[in-house]
Tab-separated table of C-alpha atoms in Angstrom:
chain	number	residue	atom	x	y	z
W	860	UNK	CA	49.155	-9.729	-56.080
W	861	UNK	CA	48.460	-6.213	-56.982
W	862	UNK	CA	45.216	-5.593	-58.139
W	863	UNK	CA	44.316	-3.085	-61.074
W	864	UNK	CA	41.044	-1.350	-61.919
W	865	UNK	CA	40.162	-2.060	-65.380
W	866	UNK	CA	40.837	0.186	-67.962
W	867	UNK	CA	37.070	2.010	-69.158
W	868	UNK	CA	36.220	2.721	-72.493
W	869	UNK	CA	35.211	5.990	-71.485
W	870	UNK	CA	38.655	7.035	-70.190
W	871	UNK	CA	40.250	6.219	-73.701
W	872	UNK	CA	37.528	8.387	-75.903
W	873	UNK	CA	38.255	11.162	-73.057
W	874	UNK	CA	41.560	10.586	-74.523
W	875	UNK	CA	40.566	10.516	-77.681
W	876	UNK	CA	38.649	13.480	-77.352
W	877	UNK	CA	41.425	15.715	-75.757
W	878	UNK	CA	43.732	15.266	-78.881
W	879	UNK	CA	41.357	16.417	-81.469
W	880	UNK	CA	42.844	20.263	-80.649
W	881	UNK	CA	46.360	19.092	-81.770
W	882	UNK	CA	45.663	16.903	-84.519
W	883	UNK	CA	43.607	20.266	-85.961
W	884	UNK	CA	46.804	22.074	-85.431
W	885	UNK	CA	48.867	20.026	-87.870
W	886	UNK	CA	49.377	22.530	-91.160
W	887	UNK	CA	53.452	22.796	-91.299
W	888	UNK	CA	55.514	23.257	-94.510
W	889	UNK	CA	57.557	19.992	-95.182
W	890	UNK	CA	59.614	21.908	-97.031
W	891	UNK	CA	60.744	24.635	-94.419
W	892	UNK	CA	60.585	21.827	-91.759
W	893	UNK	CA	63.502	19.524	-93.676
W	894	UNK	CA	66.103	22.977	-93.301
W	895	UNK	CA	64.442	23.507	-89.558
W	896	UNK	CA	65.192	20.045	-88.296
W	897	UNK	CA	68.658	19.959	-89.187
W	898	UNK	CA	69.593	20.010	-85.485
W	899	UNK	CA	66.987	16.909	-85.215
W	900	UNK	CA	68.884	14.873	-87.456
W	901	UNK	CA	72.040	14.251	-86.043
W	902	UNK	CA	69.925	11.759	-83.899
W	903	UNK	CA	66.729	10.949	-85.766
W	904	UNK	CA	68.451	10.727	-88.996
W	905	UNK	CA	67.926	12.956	-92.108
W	906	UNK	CA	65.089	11.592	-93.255
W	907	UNK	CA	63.879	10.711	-89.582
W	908	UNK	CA	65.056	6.929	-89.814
W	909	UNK	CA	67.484	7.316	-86.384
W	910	UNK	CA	70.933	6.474	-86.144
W	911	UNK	CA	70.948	4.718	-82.803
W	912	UNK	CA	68.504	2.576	-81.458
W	913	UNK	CA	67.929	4.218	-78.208
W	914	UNK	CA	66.343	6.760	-80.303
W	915	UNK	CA	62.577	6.858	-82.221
W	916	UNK	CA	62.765	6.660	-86.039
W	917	UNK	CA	60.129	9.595	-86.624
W	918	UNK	CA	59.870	8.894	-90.689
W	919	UNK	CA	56.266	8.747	-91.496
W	920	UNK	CA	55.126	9.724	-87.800
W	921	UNK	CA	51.613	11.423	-87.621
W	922	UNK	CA	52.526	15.086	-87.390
W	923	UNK	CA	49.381	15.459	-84.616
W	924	UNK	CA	51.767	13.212	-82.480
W	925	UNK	CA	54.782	14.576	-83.407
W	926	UNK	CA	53.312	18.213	-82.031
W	927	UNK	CA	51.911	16.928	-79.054
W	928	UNK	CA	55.343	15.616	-77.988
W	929	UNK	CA	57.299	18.654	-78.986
W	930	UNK	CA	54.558	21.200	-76.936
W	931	UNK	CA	55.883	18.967	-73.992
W	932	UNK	CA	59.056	18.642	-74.112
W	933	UNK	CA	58.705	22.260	-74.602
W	934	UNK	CA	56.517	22.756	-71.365
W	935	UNK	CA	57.853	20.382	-69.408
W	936	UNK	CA	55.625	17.469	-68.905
W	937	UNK	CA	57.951	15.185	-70.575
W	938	UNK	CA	61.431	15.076	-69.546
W	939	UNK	CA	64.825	14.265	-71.524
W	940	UNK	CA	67.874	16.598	-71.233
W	941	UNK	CA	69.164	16.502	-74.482
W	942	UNK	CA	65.092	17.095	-75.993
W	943	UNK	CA	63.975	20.171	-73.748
W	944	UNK	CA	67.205	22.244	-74.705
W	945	UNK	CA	66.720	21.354	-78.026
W	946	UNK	CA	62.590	22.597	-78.405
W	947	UNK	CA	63.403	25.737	-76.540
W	948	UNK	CA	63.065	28.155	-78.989
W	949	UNK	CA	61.081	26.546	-81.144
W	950	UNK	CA	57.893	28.725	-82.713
W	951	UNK	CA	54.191	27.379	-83.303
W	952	UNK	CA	55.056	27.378	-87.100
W	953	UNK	CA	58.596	25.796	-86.611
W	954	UNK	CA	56.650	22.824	-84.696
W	955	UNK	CA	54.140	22.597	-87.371
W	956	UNK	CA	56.835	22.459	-90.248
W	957	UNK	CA	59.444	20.186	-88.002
W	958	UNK	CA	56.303	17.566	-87.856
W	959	UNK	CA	54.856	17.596	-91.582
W	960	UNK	CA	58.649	16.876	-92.867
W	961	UNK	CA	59.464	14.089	-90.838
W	962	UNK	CA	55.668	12.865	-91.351
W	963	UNK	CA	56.183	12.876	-95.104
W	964	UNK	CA	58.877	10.966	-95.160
W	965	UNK	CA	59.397	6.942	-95.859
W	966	UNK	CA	59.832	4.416	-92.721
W	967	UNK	CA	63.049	2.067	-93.950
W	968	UNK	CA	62.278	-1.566	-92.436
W	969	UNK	CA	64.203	-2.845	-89.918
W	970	UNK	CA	65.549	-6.264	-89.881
W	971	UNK	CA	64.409	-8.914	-86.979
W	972	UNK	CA	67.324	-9.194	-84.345
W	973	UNK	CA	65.292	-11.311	-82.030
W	974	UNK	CA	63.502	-15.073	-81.720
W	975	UNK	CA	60.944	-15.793	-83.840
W	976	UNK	CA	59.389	-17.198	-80.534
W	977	UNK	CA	59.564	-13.777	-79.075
W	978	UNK	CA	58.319	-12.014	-82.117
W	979	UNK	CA	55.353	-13.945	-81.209
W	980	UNK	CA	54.165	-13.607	-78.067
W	981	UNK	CA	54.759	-9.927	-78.654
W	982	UNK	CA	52.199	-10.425	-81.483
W	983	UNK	CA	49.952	-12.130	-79.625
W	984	UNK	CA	50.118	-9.321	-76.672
W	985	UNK	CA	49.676	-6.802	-79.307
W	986	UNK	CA	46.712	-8.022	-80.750
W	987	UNK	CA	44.899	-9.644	-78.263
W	988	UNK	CA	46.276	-8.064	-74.711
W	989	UNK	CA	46.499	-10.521	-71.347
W	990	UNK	CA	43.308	-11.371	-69.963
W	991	UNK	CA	44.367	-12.783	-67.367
W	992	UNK	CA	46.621	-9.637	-65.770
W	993	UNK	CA	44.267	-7.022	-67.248
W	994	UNK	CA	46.425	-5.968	-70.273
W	995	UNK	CA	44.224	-4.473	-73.321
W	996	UNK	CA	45.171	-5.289	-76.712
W	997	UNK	CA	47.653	-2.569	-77.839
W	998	UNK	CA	46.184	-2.628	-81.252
W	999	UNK	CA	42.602	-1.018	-79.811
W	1000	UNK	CA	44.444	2.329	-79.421
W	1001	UNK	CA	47.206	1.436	-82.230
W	1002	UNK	CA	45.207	-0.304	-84.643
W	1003	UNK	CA	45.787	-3.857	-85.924
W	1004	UNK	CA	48.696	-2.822	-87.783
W	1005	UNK	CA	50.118	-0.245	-85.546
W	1006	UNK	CA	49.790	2.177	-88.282
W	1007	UNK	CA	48.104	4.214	-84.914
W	1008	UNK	CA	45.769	6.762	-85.286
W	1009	UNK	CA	46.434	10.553	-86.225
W	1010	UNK	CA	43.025	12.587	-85.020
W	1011	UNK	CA	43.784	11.246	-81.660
W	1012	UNK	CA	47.554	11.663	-82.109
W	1013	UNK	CA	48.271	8.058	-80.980
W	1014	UNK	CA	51.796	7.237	-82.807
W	1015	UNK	CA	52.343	4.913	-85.076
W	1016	UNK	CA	54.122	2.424	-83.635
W	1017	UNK	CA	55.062	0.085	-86.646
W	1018	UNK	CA	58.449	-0.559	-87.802
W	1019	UNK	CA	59.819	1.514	-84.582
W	1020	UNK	CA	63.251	0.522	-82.877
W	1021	UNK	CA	63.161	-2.381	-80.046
W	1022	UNK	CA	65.519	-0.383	-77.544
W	1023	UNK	CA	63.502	2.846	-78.078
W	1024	UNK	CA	59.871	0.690	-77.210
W	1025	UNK	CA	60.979	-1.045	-74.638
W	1026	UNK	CA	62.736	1.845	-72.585
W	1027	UNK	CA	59.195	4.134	-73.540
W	1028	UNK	CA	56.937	1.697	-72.033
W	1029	UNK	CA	59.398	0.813	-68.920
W	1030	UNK	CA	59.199	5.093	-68.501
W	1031	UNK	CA	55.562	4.675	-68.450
W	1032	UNK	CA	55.445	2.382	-65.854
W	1033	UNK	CA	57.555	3.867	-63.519
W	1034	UNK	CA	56.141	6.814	-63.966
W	1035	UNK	CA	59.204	8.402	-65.222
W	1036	UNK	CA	57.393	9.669	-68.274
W	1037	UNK	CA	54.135	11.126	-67.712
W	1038	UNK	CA	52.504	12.794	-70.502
W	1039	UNK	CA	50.259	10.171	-71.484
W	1040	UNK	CA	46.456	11.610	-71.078
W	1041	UNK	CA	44.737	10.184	-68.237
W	1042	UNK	CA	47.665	7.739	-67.198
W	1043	UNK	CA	46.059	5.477	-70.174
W	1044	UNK	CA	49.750	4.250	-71.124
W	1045	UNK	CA	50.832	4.283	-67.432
W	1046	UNK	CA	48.146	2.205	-66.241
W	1047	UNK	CA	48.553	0.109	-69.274
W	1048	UNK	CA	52.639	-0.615	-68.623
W	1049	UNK	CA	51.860	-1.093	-65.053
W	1050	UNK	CA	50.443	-4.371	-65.868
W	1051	UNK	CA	52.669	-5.505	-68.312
W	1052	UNK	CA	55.995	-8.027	-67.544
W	1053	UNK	CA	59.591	-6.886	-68.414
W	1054	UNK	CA	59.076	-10.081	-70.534
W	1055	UNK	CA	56.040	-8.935	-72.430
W	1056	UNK	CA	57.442	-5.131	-72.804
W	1057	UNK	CA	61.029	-6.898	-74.665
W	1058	UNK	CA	58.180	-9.498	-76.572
W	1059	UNK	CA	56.023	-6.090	-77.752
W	1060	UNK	CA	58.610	-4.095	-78.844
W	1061	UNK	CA	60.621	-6.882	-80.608
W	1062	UNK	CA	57.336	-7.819	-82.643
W	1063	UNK	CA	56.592	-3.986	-83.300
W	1064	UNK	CA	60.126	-3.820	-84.972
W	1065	UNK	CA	58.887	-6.498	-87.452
W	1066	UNK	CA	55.417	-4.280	-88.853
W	1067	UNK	CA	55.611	-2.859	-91.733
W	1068	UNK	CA	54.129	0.400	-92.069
W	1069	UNK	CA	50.861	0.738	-93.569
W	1070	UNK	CA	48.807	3.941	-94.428
């Protein structure tokens, strides 16, 4: 059995602490960010609620998040082909408008496609984590209704699409996606069970979105 060292609470404020810089750079124009994100909304939808389910609804997103992810895409330290070509060219004001649109928009809820049985042991992993394989309640970081936390640009993660979750935290523990601060989500998704990822993200479908 693989054994992990336990997660400190000094390695998530360090976390914490490193996205203050983005959240403070989170002052876009909702207005000039709906006509800029046209070419985002043949995917995410044009009010950010996504067509397909392999991709992230981004309606009522934090905007310090939403920057954060677009920087690195941009630079590089997260990786999708379709993603980097589209950021290329994207200014510090276009990222800053793009975000506060897509943040100031409504989250449409999404209707249960799983077990009830599933839904929850996802809530209970959510909540309360796996003390027995070293798995930290999801809702520390996320809050207790994953409405997440925008100074330290953790997502919201309520009301997001099942597909979308589980293939983001299966990235994270392959190490296929990487831009997580401190491996905090890497370490996290190491510990986890295909089981418990399908079981997290179906429950996370079923939140409503609170602010």
């Amino acid at each position: 059995m693989t054994n992990f060292a336990p997660i400190s609470l000094r390695a998530v404020l360090m976390l914490i602490f490193a996205m203050f810089s983005v959240s403070a750079w989170a002052t876009g124009d909702p207005a000039a960010g709906k006509e800029k994100s046209q070419v985002c909304q043949g995917c995410h939808g044009q009010d950010g609620n996504s067509y397909g389910p392999e991709w992230p609804n981004l309606a009522g997103q934090h905007p310090s998040y939403l920057i954060k992810q677009i920087l690195n895409f941009q630079d590089g330290v997260r990786t999708n082909e379709t993603m980097n070509g589209m950021v290329i060219g994207l200014s510090k004001q276009d990222i800053e408008d793009i975000a506060a649109y897509f943040s100031s928009q409504s989250l449409q809820a999404l209707t249960p496609e799983t077990e009830v049985e599933i839904i929850k042991t996802g809530r209970k992993i959510y909540k309360g984590g796996n003390l027995y394989s070293g798995v930290p309640a999801c809702a520390g970081c996320h809050g207790p209704n994953a409405a997440g936390n925008s100074p330290a640009a953790f997502p919201h993660l309520a009301g997001q699409k099942t597909t979308y979750v589980v293939k983001t935290l299966k990235d994270f523990k392959s190490g296929a996606r990487a831009n997580d601060v401190n491996e905090i989500m890497r370490n996290i998704a190491a510990r986890l069970t295909d089981n418990e990822i399908n079981a997290v993200a179906a429950y996370l479908s079923t939140v409503q979105l609170q602010r």
